[in-house]
PDB file of C-alpha atoms and ligand atoms in Angstrom:
ATOM      1  CA  MET V 868      14.219   8.655 -30.026  1.00 94.00           C
ATOM      2  CA  THR V 869      16.247   6.710 -27.186  1.00 98.00           C
ATOM      3  CA  LYS V 870      14.073   3.835 -26.286  1.00 98.00           C
ATOM      4  CA  VAL V 871      13.632   2.754 -22.662  1.00 99.00           C
ATOM      5  CA  LEU V 872      12.300  -0.573 -21.790  1.00 99.00           C
ATOM      6  CA  VAL V 873      10.913  -1.833 -18.723  1.00 99.00           C
ATOM      7  CA  ALA V 874       9.783  -5.453 -18.283  1.00 98.00           C
ATOM      8  CA  THR V 875       8.776  -7.080 -15.576  1.00 98.00           C
ATOM      9  CA  GLU V 876       7.152 -10.499 -15.136  1.00 97.00           C
ATOM     10  CA  LYS V 877       6.281  -9.196 -11.584  1.00 97.00           C
ATOM     11  CA  PRO V 878       5.173  -5.652 -12.257  1.00 98.00           C
ATOM     12  CA  PHE V 879       6.232  -2.784 -10.493  1.00 98.00           C
ATOM     13  CA  ALA V 880       3.742  -0.579  -8.719  1.00 98.00           C
ATOM     14  CA  LYS V 881       1.359   1.717 -10.734  1.00 98.00           C
ATOM     15  CA  VAL V 882       2.634   4.781  -9.146  1.00 98.00           C
ATOM     16  CA  ALA V 883       6.418   3.528  -9.366  1.00 98.00           C
ATOM     17  CA  VAL V 884       6.085   3.305 -12.653  1.00 98.00           C
ATOM     18  CA  GLU V 885       4.306   6.923 -13.313  1.00 98.00           C
ATOM     19  CA  GLY V 886       7.450   7.880 -11.870  1.00 98.00           C
ATOM     20  CA  ILE V 887       9.696   6.149 -13.983  1.00 99.00           C
ATOM     21  CA  ARG V 888       7.576   7.563 -17.050  1.00 98.00           C
ATOM     22  CA  LYS V 889       7.979  10.901 -15.742  1.00 98.00           C
ATOM     23  CA  ILE V 890      11.733  10.529 -15.535  1.00 98.00           C
ATOM     24  CA  VAL V 891      12.016   8.663 -18.688  1.00 98.00           C
ATOM     25  CA  GLU V 892       9.902  11.071 -20.756  1.00 98.00           C
ATOM     26  CA  GLN V 893      11.133  14.686 -19.000  1.00 98.00           C
ATOM     27  CA  ALA V 894      15.134  13.207 -20.368  1.00 98.00           C
ATOM     28  CA  GLY V 895      13.779  13.302 -24.128  1.00 98.00           C
ATOM     29  CA  PHE V 896      13.249   9.663 -23.960  1.00 98.00           C
ATOM     30  CA  GLU V 897      10.462   7.490 -24.546  1.00 98.00           C
ATOM     31  CA  LEU V 898       9.615   4.489 -22.434  1.00 98.00           C
ATOM     32  CA  VAL V 899       8.406   1.668 -23.458  1.00 98.00           C
ATOM     33  CA  LEU V 900       6.438  -1.044 -20.955  1.00 98.00           C
ATOM     34  CA  LEU V 901       6.087  -4.860 -21.198  1.00 98.00           C
ATOM     35  CA  GLU V 902       4.394  -5.873 -17.484  1.00 98.00           C
ATOM     36  CA  LYS V 903       3.306  -9.668 -16.289  1.00 98.00           C
ATOM     37  CA  TYR V 904       4.711 -11.481 -19.752  1.00 98.00           C
ATOM     38  CA  THR V 905       4.454 -15.064 -19.609  1.00 97.00           C
ATOM     39  CA  ASP V 906       6.295 -15.586 -22.763  1.00 98.00           C
ATOM     40  CA  LYS V 907      10.510 -15.234 -23.038  1.00 98.00           C
ATOM     41  CA  ALA V 908       9.509 -15.011 -26.524  1.00 98.00           C
ATOM     42  CA  ASP V 909       7.776 -11.232 -26.164  1.00 98.00           C
ATOM     43  CA  PHE V 910      10.822 -10.476 -24.108  1.00 98.00           C
ATOM     44  CA  ILE V 911      13.499 -11.304 -26.570  1.00 98.00           C
ATOM     45  CA  LYS V 912      10.799  -9.337 -29.019  1.00 98.00           C
ATOM     46  CA  ALA V 913      10.470  -5.728 -27.754  1.00 98.00           C
ATOM     47  CA  VAL V 914      14.904  -5.664 -26.127  1.00 98.00           C
ATOM     48  CA  ALA V 915      15.306  -5.541 -29.965  1.00 98.00           C
ATOM     49  CA  ASP V 916      15.011  -2.191 -30.690  1.00 97.00           C
ATOM     50  CA  VAL V 917      15.900  -0.313 -27.120  1.00 98.00           C
ATOM     51  CA  ASP V 918      18.552   1.538 -25.842  1.00 98.00           C
ATOM     52  CA  ALA V 919      18.027   0.533 -22.237  1.00 99.00           C
ATOM     53  CA  LEU V 920      16.492  -1.912 -20.245  1.00 99.00           C
ATOM     54  CA  ILE V 921      14.696  -2.113 -16.547  1.00 99.00           C
ATOM     55  CA  VAL V 922      13.777  -5.645 -15.060  1.00 99.00           C
ATOM     56  CA  ARG V 923      13.098  -7.140 -11.519  1.00 98.00           C
ATOM     57  CA  SER V 924      14.178 -10.686 -10.831  1.00 98.00           C
ATOM     58  CA  ASP V 925      13.810 -11.185 -14.539  1.00 98.00           C
ATOM     59  CA  LYS V 926      15.949 -13.290 -16.020  1.00 98.00           C
ATOM     60  CA  VAL V 927      18.614 -11.406 -19.155  1.00 98.00           C
ATOM     61  CA  ASP V 928      20.019 -13.941 -20.060  1.00 98.00           C
ATOM     62  CA  ALA V 929      22.444 -14.871 -23.636  1.00 98.00           C
ATOM     63  CA  ALA V 930      19.816 -14.745 -25.702  1.00 98.00           C
ATOM     64  CA  VAL V 931      17.908 -11.805 -24.487  1.00 98.00           C
ATOM     65  CA  ILE V 932      21.824  -9.743 -24.539  1.00 98.00           C
ATOM     66  CA  GLU V 933      22.081 -11.411 -28.005  1.00 98.00           C
ATOM     67  CA  ALA V 934      18.026 -10.573 -29.374  1.00 98.00           C
ATOM     68  CA  ALA V 935      19.190  -6.150 -27.792  1.00 98.00           C
ATOM     69  CA  SER V 936      20.961  -5.362 -30.727  1.00 97.00           C
ATOM     70  CA  LYS V 937      21.485  -1.118 -29.066  1.00 98.00           C
ATOM     71  CA  LEU V 938      21.215  -2.256 -25.512  1.00 98.00           C
ATOM     72  CA  LYS V 939      23.360   0.305 -23.605  1.00 98.00           C
ATOM     73  CA  VAL V 940      22.414  -0.423 -19.880  1.00 98.00           C
ATOM     74  CA  VAL V 941      20.698  -2.309 -18.165  1.00 99.00           C
ATOM     75  CA  VAL V 942      19.771  -1.782 -14.854  1.00 99.00           C
ATOM     76  CA  ARG V 943      18.204  -4.665 -12.098  1.00 98.00           C
ATOM     77  CA  ALA V 944      15.806  -2.683  -9.947  1.00 98.00           C
ATOM     78  CA  GLY V 945      16.907  -4.005  -6.837  1.00 98.00           C
ATOM     79  CA  ALA V 946      20.008  -5.411  -5.264  1.00 98.00           C
ATOM     80  CA  GLY V 947      20.604  -9.140  -6.643  1.00 98.00           C
ATOM     81  CA  TYR V 948      22.226  -9.246 -10.111  1.00 98.00           C
ATOM     82  CA  ASP V 949      22.568 -13.498 -10.136  1.00 98.00           C
ATOM     83  CA  ASN V 950      19.478 -12.949 -12.862  1.00 98.00           C
ATOM     84  CA  LEU V 951      21.541 -10.838 -15.079  1.00 98.00           C
ATOM     85  CA  ASP V 952      24.443 -12.603 -17.592  1.00 98.00           C
ATOM     86  CA  LEU V 953      27.455 -10.587 -16.690  1.00 98.00           C
ATOM     87  CA  ALA V 954      29.459 -11.767 -19.312  1.00 98.00           C
ATOM     88  CA  ALA V 955      27.146 -11.067 -22.020  1.00 98.00           C
ATOM     89  CA  CYS V 956      26.691  -7.954 -21.021  1.00 98.00           C
ATOM     90  CA  THR V 957      30.545  -7.148 -21.362  1.00 98.00           C
ATOM     91  CA  ALA V 958      31.176  -8.595 -24.528  1.00 98.00           C
ATOM     92  CA  LYS V 959      28.627  -6.602 -25.940  1.00 98.00           C
ATOM     93  CA  GLY V 960      29.900  -3.389 -23.998  1.00 98.00           C
ATOM     94  CA  ILE V 961      26.612  -2.759 -22.273  1.00 98.00           C
ATOM     95  CA  VAL V 962      26.830  -1.600 -18.626  1.00 99.00           C
ATOM     96  CA  ALA V 963      24.916  -3.815 -16.469  1.00 99.00           C
ATOM     97  CA  MET V 964      23.730  -1.778 -12.834  1.00 98.00           C
ATOM     98  CA  ASN V 965      21.923  -2.800  -9.568  1.00 98.00           C
ATOM     99  CA  THR V 966      20.496  -0.258  -7.271  1.00 98.00           C
ATOM    100  CA  PRO V 967      22.257  -0.863  -4.315  1.00 98.00           C
ATOM    101  CA  GLY V 968      19.891   0.160  -0.915  1.00 98.00           C
ATOM    102  CA  GLN V 969      16.574   0.990  -2.430  1.00 98.00           C
ATOM    103  CA  ASN V 970      14.565  -1.932  -1.532  1.00 98.00           C
ATOM    104  CA  SER V 971      16.346  -3.437   1.059  1.00 98.00           C
ATOM    105  CA  ASN V 972      13.740  -2.056   3.829  1.00 98.00           C
ATOM    106  CA  ALA V 973      10.799  -3.855   2.626  1.00 98.00           C
ATOM    107  CA  VAL V 974      13.328  -7.473   2.538  1.00 98.00           C
ATOM    108  CA  ALA V 975      14.182  -6.448   5.879  1.00 98.00           C
ATOM    109  CA  GLU V 976      10.856  -5.785   7.411  1.00 98.00           C
ATOM    110  CA  LEU V 977       9.845  -9.259   5.524  1.00 99.00           C
ATOM    111  CA  ALA V 978      12.298 -10.612   7.317  1.00 99.00           C
ATOM    112  CA  ILE V 979      11.137  -9.757  10.714  1.00 99.00           C
ATOM    113  CA  GLY V 980       7.901 -10.317  10.099  1.00 98.00           C
ATOM    114  CA  MET V 981       8.728 -13.739   8.795  1.00 98.00           C
ATOM    115  CA  MET V 982      10.262 -15.198  12.077  1.00 98.00           C
ATOM    116  CA  ILE V 983       7.381 -13.593  14.256  1.00 98.00           C
ATOM    117  CA  PHE V 984       5.537 -15.492  11.725  1.00 98.00           C
ATOM    118  CA  MET V 985       7.150 -18.386  12.380  1.00 98.00           C
ATOM    119  CA  ALA V 986       7.559 -18.140  16.562  1.00 98.00           C
ATOM    120  CA  ARG V 987       3.366 -17.784  16.425  1.00 98.00           C
ATOM    121  CA  THR V 988       2.756 -21.399  14.647  1.00 98.00           C
ATOM    122  CA  GLN V 989       2.700 -19.180  11.334  1.00 98.00           C
ATOM    123  CA  PHE V 990      -0.939 -17.237  12.802  1.00 98.00           C
ATOM    124  CA  ASN V 991      -2.392 -20.429  13.449  1.00 97.00           C
ATOM    125  CA  PRO V 992      -3.941 -22.188  17.212  1.00 97.00           C
ATOM    126  CA  GLY V 993      -1.514 -22.676  19.695  1.00 96.00           C
ATOM    127  CA  THR V 994       1.917 -21.398  22.052  1.00 98.00           C
ATOM    128  CA  GLY V 995       4.062 -19.474  19.880  1.00 98.00           C
ATOM    129  CA  THR V 996       7.172 -17.988  21.417  1.00 98.00           C
ATOM    130  CA  GLU V 997       8.307 -14.573  21.461  1.00 98.00           C
ATOM    131  CA  ILE V 998      11.837 -13.477  19.470  1.00 98.00           C
ATOM    132  CA  LYS V 999      12.517 -10.592  22.228  1.00 98.00           C
ATOM    133  CA  GLY V1000      15.276 -12.302  24.024  1.00 98.00           C
ATOM    134  CA  LYS V1001      16.485 -14.457  21.327  1.00 98.00           C
ATOM    135  CA  ARG V1002      19.992 -14.368  19.213  1.00 99.00           C
ATOM    136  CA  LEU V1003      19.493 -13.635  15.644  1.00 99.00           C
ATOM    137  CA  GLY V1004      22.519 -14.582  13.483  1.00 99.00           C
ATOM    138  CA  ILE V1005      22.667 -11.992  10.710  1.00 98.00           C
ATOM    139  CA  HIS V1006      24.586 -13.576   7.626  1.00 98.00           C
ATOM    140  CA  ALA V1007      26.209 -11.268   5.895  1.00 98.00           C
ATOM    141  CA  TYR V1008      26.059  -7.754   7.259  1.00 98.00           C
ATOM    142  CA  GLY V1009      25.245  -5.749   3.669  1.00 98.00           C
ATOM    143  CA  ASN V1010      21.888  -2.912   2.828  1.00 98.00           C
ATOM    144  CA  VAL V1011      19.683  -5.045   4.158  1.00 98.00           C
ATOM    145  CA  GLY V1012      21.724  -7.586   7.027  1.00 98.00           C
ATOM    146  CA  LYS V1013      22.329  -4.350   8.877  1.00 98.00           C
ATOM    147  CA  LEU V1014      18.277  -3.082   8.395  1.00 98.00           C
ATOM    148  CA  VAL V1015      16.928  -6.542   9.969  1.00 99.00           C
ATOM    149  CA  ALA V1016      20.279  -6.249  12.364  1.00 98.00           C
ATOM    150  CA  SER V1017      18.775  -2.454  13.371  1.00 98.00           C
ATOM    151  CA  HIS V1018      15.144  -3.481  13.606  1.00 98.00           C
ATOM    152  CA  ALA V1019      15.867  -7.056  15.805  1.00 98.00           C
ATOM    153  CA  LYS V1020      17.506  -4.569  18.502  1.00 98.00           C
ATOM    154  CA  GLY V1021      14.196  -2.624  18.810  1.00 98.00           C
ATOM    155  CA  PHE V1022      11.860  -6.296  19.357  1.00 98.00           C
ATOM    156  CA  GLY V1023      15.188  -6.675  22.259  1.00 98.00           C
ATOM    157  CA  MET V1024      16.807  -9.551  20.146  1.00 98.00           C
ATOM    158  CA  LYS V1025      20.657 -10.076  21.079  1.00 98.00           C
ATOM    159  CA  ILE V1026      22.429  -9.406  17.015  1.00 99.00           C
ATOM    160  CA  TYR V1027      25.676 -11.897  15.800  1.00 99.00           C
ATOM    161  CA  ALA V1028      27.085 -11.171  12.654  1.00 99.00           C
ATOM    162  CA  PHE V1029      29.122 -12.798  10.187  1.00 98.00           C
ATOM    163  CA  ASP V1030      30.530 -10.894   7.336  1.00 98.00           C
ATOM    164  CA  PRO V1031      34.253 -11.368   5.786  1.00 98.00           C
ATOM    165  CA  PHE V1032      33.676  -7.944   3.919  1.00 97.00           C
ATOM    166  CA  VAL V1033      32.665  -5.554   6.173  1.00 98.00           C
ATOM    167  CA  LYS V1034      34.893  -4.477   8.620  1.00 98.00           C
ATOM    168  CA  LYS V1035      34.574  -5.661  12.783  1.00 98.00           C
ATOM    169  CA  GLU V1036      34.127  -1.766  14.202  1.00 98.00           C
ATOM    170  CA  GLU V1037      31.827  -1.126  11.692  1.00 97.00           C
ATOM    171  CA  MET V1038      29.263  -3.999  13.486  1.00 98.00           C
ATOM    172  CA  GLU V1039      30.110  -3.572  16.253  1.00 98.00           C
ATOM    173  CA  LYS V1040      29.433   0.366  16.587  1.00 98.00           C
ATOM    174  CA  GLU V1041      26.059  -1.142  15.579  1.00 97.00           C
ATOM    175  CA  GLY V1042      25.855  -3.451  18.987  1.00 97.00           C
ATOM    176  CA  VAL V1043      26.566  -6.548  16.751  1.00 98.00           C
ATOM    177  CA  THR V1044      28.366  -9.330  18.565  1.00 98.00           C
ATOM    178  CA  VAL V1045      30.740 -10.225  15.196  1.00 98.00           C
ATOM    179  CA  VAL V1046      31.705 -13.811  15.585  1.00 98.00           C
ATOM    180  CA  ASN V1047      34.876 -15.561  13.793  1.00 97.00           C
ATOM    181  CA  SER V1048      33.387 -18.592  11.877  1.00 98.00           C
ATOM    182  CA  VAL V1049      30.005 -18.668   9.491  1.00 98.00           C
ATOM    183  CA  GLU V1050      30.146 -21.713  11.207  1.00 98.00           C
ATOM    184  CA  GLU V1051      30.050 -19.621  14.921  1.00 98.00           C
ATOM    185  CA  LEU V1052      27.294 -18.068  13.366  1.00 99.00           C
ATOM    186  CA  TYR V1053      25.019 -20.517  13.180  1.00 99.00           C
ATOM    187  CA  ALA V1054      25.403 -22.192  16.681  1.00 99.00           C
ATOM    188  CA  VAL V1055      24.700 -19.591  18.321  1.00 98.00           C
ATOM    189  CA  SER V1056      21.589 -18.267  16.539  1.00 99.00           C
ATOM    190  CA  ASP V1057      17.856 -18.849  17.277  1.00 99.00           C
ATOM    191  CA  TYR V1058      17.245 -17.360  14.456  1.00 99.00           C
ATOM    192  CA  LEU V1059      19.409 -16.784  11.472  1.00 99.00           C
ATOM    193  CA  SER V1060      18.511 -14.199   8.356  1.00 99.00           C
ATOM    194  CA  LEU V1061      20.331 -15.308   5.529  1.00 99.00           C
ATOM    195  CA  HIS V1062      21.439 -12.097   3.392  1.00 98.00           C
ATOM    196  CA  ILE V1063      24.311 -13.504   1.277  1.00 98.00           C
ATOM    197  CA  PRO V1064      24.229 -12.929  -3.144  1.00 98.00           C
ATOM    198  CA  ALA V1065      23.381 -16.103  -4.963  1.00 98.00           C
ATOM    199  CA  ASN V1066      27.154 -16.518  -6.655  1.00 97.00           C
ATOM    200  CA  ALA V1067      29.444 -19.293  -7.743  1.00 97.00           C
ATOM    201  CA  GLU V1068      30.597 -19.647  -4.037  1.00 97.00           C
ATOM    202  CA  THR V1069      27.250 -19.298  -2.047  1.00 98.00           C
ATOM    203  CA  LYS V1070      25.128 -21.280  -4.316  1.00 98.00           C
ATOM    204  CA  LYS V1071      24.653 -24.982  -2.286  1.00 98.00           C
ATOM    205  CA  SER V1072      26.117 -23.126   0.616  1.00 98.00           C
ATOM    206  CA  ILE V1073      24.087 -23.605   3.235  1.00 98.00           C
ATOM    207  CA  GLY V1074      23.377 -27.307   3.853  1.00 98.00           C
ATOM    208  CA  TYR V1075      23.227 -30.032   6.899  1.00 98.00           C
ATOM    209  CA  ASN V1076      26.814 -29.010   7.978  1.00 98.00           C
ATOM    210  CA  LEU V1077      25.607 -25.680   8.670  1.00 98.00           C
ATOM    211  CA  LEU V1078      21.481 -26.073  10.083  1.00 98.00           C
ATOM    212  CA  THR V1079      23.472 -28.916  12.464  1.00 98.00           C
ATOM    213  CA  LYS V1080      24.867 -26.290  14.312  1.00 98.00           C
ATOM    214  CA  MET V1081      21.938 -24.593  14.884  1.00 99.00           C
ATOM    215  CA  PRO V1082      20.660 -24.520  18.851  1.00 98.00           C
ATOM    216  CA  LYS V1083      17.329 -25.905  19.780  1.00 98.00           C
ATOM    217  CA  GLY V1084      14.260 -25.074  18.492  1.00 98.00           C
ATOM    218  CA  ALA V1085      16.404 -22.767  16.029  1.00 99.00           C
ATOM    219  CA  THR V1086      14.618 -20.999  12.587  1.00 99.00           C
ATOM    220  CA  ILE V1087      16.400 -20.241   8.936  1.00 98.00           C
ATOM    221  CA  ILE V1088      14.780 -16.877   7.699  1.00 99.00           C
ATOM    222  CA  ASN V1089      15.810 -17.328   3.999  1.00 98.00           C
ATOM    223  CA  THR V1090      15.159 -13.901   2.442  1.00 98.00           C
ATOM    224  CA  ALA V1091      18.281 -14.063  -0.052  1.00 98.00           C
ATOM    225  CA  ARG V1092      17.899 -16.720  -2.669  1.00 98.00           C
ATOM    226  CA  LYS V1093      16.515 -20.505  -2.767  1.00 98.00           C
ATOM    227  CA  GLU V1094      20.154 -21.092  -4.671  1.00 98.00           C
ATOM    228  CA  VAL V1095      21.861 -20.765  -1.882  1.00 98.00           C
ATOM    229  CA  ILE V1096      20.631 -23.934  -0.005  1.00 98.00           C
ATOM    230  CA  ASP V1097      21.276 -26.599  -0.735  1.00 98.00           C
ATOM    231  CA  GLU V1098      17.780 -28.295  -0.390  1.00 98.00           C
ATOM    232  CA  GLU V1099      19.459 -31.897   0.009  1.00 98.00           C
ATOM    233  CA  GLY V1100      21.407 -31.255   3.196  1.00 98.00           C
ATOM    234  CA  LEU V1101      18.196 -29.367   4.180  1.00 98.00           C
ATOM    235  CA  VAL V1102      15.978 -32.072   3.961  1.00 98.00           C
ATOM    236  CA  LYS V1103      19.202 -34.586   5.768  1.00 98.00           C
ATOM    237  CA  ALA V1104      18.776 -31.610   8.599  1.00 98.00           C
ATOM    238  CA  PHE V1105      15.591 -31.368   9.343  1.00 98.00           C
ATOM    239  CA  GLU V1106      15.120 -35.205   9.262  1.00 98.00           C
ATOM    240  CA  GLU V1107      18.006 -35.624  11.747  1.00 98.00           C
ATOM    241  CA  ARG V1108      16.714 -32.705  13.957  1.00 98.00           C
ATOM    242  CA  PRO V1109      12.654 -32.140  14.238  1.00 98.00           C
ATOM    243  CA  ASP V1110      13.327 -29.240  16.096  1.00 98.00           C
ATOM    244  CA  LEU V1111      14.348 -26.680  12.787  1.00 98.00           C
ATOM    245  CA  LYS V1112      12.334 -24.679  11.069  1.00 98.00           C
ATOM    246  CA  TYR V1113      12.611 -22.791   7.472  1.00 98.00           C
ATOM    247  CA  ALA V1114      11.375 -20.011   6.474  1.00 98.00           C
ATOM    248  CA  SER V1115      11.893 -18.626   2.843  1.00 98.00           C
ATOM    249  CA  ASP V1116      10.631 -16.062  -0.054  1.00 98.00           C
ATOM    250  CA  ILE V1117      10.230 -17.529  -2.700  1.00 96.00           C
ATOM    251  CA  MET V1118       9.689 -21.833  -2.733  1.00 97.00           C
ATOM    252  CA  ALA V1119      12.190 -24.252  -2.903  1.00 97.00           C
ATOM    253  CA  ASP V1120      12.709 -26.546  -5.622  1.00 97.00           C
ATOM    254  CA  ASN V1121      11.767 -29.626  -3.550  1.00 97.00           C
ATOM    255  CA  HIS V1122       9.032 -27.454  -1.884  1.00 98.00           C
ATOM    256  CA  ALA V1123       6.367 -30.072  -2.272  1.00 98.00           C
ATOM    257  CA  ILE V1124       8.738 -32.725  -0.535  1.00 98.00           C
ATOM    258  CA  LEU V1125       9.279 -30.330   2.288  1.00 98.00           C
ATOM    259  CA  ILE V1126       5.827 -29.058   3.051  1.00 98.00           C
ATOM    260  CA  GLU V1127       5.041 -33.350   2.645  1.00 98.00           C
ATOM    261  CA  LYS V1128       8.133 -34.349   5.013  1.00 98.00           C
ATOM    262  CA  PHE V1129       8.056 -31.167   7.979  1.00 98.00           C
ATOM    263  CA  GLY V1130       4.369 -29.602   7.496  1.00 98.00           C
ATOM    264  CA  MET V1131       4.104 -26.507   9.920  1.00 97.00           C
ATOM    265  CA  ARG V1132       8.377 -26.495  10.058  1.00 98.00           C
ATOM    266  CA  VAL V1133       8.395 -24.809   6.716  1.00 98.00           C
ATOM    267  CA  PHE V1134       7.032 -22.087   5.526  1.00 98.00           C
ATOM    268  CA  ALA V1135       7.413 -20.603   1.704  1.00 98.00           C
ATOM    269  CA  THR V1136       5.974 -17.594  -0.258  1.00 98.00           C
ATOM    270  CA  SER V1137       4.376 -18.120  -3.530  1.00 96.00           C
ATOM    271  CA  LYS V1138       5.974 -15.530  -5.300  1.00 95.00           C
ATOM    272  CA  LYS V1139       9.046 -13.316  -4.381  1.00 97.00           C
ATOM    273  CA  MET V1140       7.631 -10.973  -2.000  1.00 97.00           C
ATOM    274  CA  GLY V1141      10.533  -8.885  -0.232  1.00 98.00           C
ATOM    275  CA  ALA V1142      10.282  -6.035  -2.502  1.00 98.00           C
ATOM    276  CA  GLU V1143       6.773  -6.173  -3.190  1.00 98.00           C
ATOM    277  CA  THR V1144       6.375  -3.072  -1.448  1.00 98.00           C
ATOM    278  CA  ALA V1145       5.111   0.828  -3.032  1.00 98.00           C
ATOM    279  CA  GLU V1146       7.934   2.137  -1.389  1.00 98.00           C
ATOM    280  CA  ALA V1147      10.207  -0.232  -2.911  1.00 98.00           C
ATOM    281  CA  ASN V1148       9.031   0.291  -5.913  1.00 98.00           C
ATOM    282  CA  ILE V1149       9.430   3.777  -5.724  1.00 98.00           C
ATOM    283  CA  ASN V1150      12.826   3.359  -4.593  1.00 98.00           C
ATOM    284  CA  ALA V1151      13.950   1.136  -6.848  1.00 98.00           C
ATOM    285  CA  GLY V1152      12.398   2.461  -9.945  1.00 98.00           C
ATOM    286  CA  LEU V1153      13.158   5.830  -9.959  1.00 98.00           C
ATOM    287  CA  ALA V1154      16.518   4.817  -9.195  1.00 99.00           C
ATOM    288  CA  SER V1155      16.958   2.722 -12.002  1.00 99.00           C
ATOM    289  CA  ALA V1156      15.451   5.042 -14.473  1.00 99.00           C
ATOM    290  CA  ASN V1157      17.642   8.475 -12.563  1.00 98.00           C
ATOM    291  CA  GLN V1158      20.541   5.463 -13.280  1.00 98.00           C
ATOM    292  CA  ILE V1159      20.097   5.074 -17.329  1.00 98.00           C
ATOM    293  CA  VAL V1160      19.259   9.040 -17.743  1.00 98.00           C
ATOM    294  CA  GLY V1161      22.931   9.613 -15.765  1.00 98.00           C
ATOM    295  CA  LEU V1162      24.432   7.016 -18.021  1.00 98.00           C
ATOM    296  CA  ILE V1163      23.697   7.769 -21.487  1.00 98.00           C
ATOM    297  CA  LYS V1164      23.590  11.585 -20.848  1.00 98.00           C
ATOM    298  CA  ASN V1165      26.372  12.173 -18.466  1.00 98.00           C
ATOM    299  CA  GLY V1166      28.176   8.775 -18.703  1.00 98.00           C
ATOM    300  CA  ASP V1167      27.636   8.307 -15.117  1.00 98.00           C
ATOM    301  CA  LYS V1168      28.657   4.534 -14.284  1.00 98.00           C
ATOM    302  CA  THR V1169      27.875   4.712 -10.699  1.00 98.00           C
ATOM    303  CA  PHE V1170      26.487   1.055  -9.551  1.00 98.00           C
ATOM    304  CA  GLN V1171      28.101  -0.813 -12.375  1.00 98.00           C
ATOM    305  CA  VAL V1172      28.583  -4.499 -11.517  1.00 98.00           C
ATOM    306  CA  ASN V1173      30.214  -5.370 -14.322  1.00 98.00           C
ATOM    307  CA  LYS V1174      33.688  -3.734 -14.351  1.00 81.00           C
TER     308      LYS V1174
HETATM  309  C1  3PG O1835      16.562  -7.811  -4.882  1.00 80.96           C
HETATM  310  O1  3PG O1835      17.344  -8.502  -5.234  1.00 80.96           O
HETATM  311  O2  3PG O1835      16.673  -6.644  -4.731  1.00 80.96           O
HETATM  312  C2  3PG O1835      15.165  -8.322  -4.073  1.00 80.96           C
HETATM  313  O3  3PG O1835      15.169 -10.049  -4.382  1.00 80.96           O
HETATM  314  C3  3PG O1835      13.965  -8.238  -4.865  1.00 80.96           C
HETATM  315  O4  3PG O1835      13.545  -8.993  -6.350  1.00 80.96           O
HETATM  316  P1  3PG O1835      12.605  -8.264  -6.930  1.00 80.96           P
HETATM  317  O5  3PG O1835      12.388  -7.151  -8.286  1.00 80.96           O
HETATM  318  O6  3PG O1835      12.197  -9.959  -8.078  1.00 80.96           O
HETATM  319  O7  3PG O1835      10.923  -8.905  -5.999  1.00 80.96           O
END
């Protein structure tokens, strides 16, 4: 029987797992669950005889792929697939997919929440500021960036964006001011919301040069990936600019140093929680299950990322 493994170190909400089970079993497949595993060896063992795999941020590296001798498809239930070793998948003829857009609103709402949280002194006593009327720079206008822009408009923010992969007119028709360079974006942003993927070009791409271009009192909101930040550059910029603030959905590698040096100017969640809503889990989880059934039954490769 075709086996589908859900391997999630950070599990889906129960309701999402039930939905995944229904789709998998209705297709005549078997669901295998490996949740909250702490030992990579358990993942390697579980993947050995499965045909399909659903993960979240779980690392599907060469060792996992090597152990998965029957694997035909792996779906990253989410947007960023930097946790999948695409070359290893391709080498073994495994289709790798993501589920773009399915958890975007949850991440976008967290970005807005983090902006307000930072503006209001992390909900500690003290005089904060309002986000109304402030300039918000959206660094990459994909599914999440677009939603952050739309929600932020409701708060009366002025929206700017830079994304060389999206047509200028598309952003402009949504009331966004499109700037011509990434430098220009940072220079106009009281708040800068990061939505770039983590890849060879973007890793450590946000550092001293961009951060020191930001206006006085600016805040960087990172619900993308910690890897896109040049942490040494951030430290240098923050030492030079005591007005800057940084909020991140997941701790930087040097989080302890950042807190020690900059205290309340820095905030990070202990576990990535952008997509931690029942709705996002249901959307991305069910989409993953449907994509697996679609591929195995009908050869549907929509959302394949290792073409
Ligand atoms: C994504 O890329 O979709 C988000 O970062 C969500 O990651 P998660 O599934 O680990 O919560």
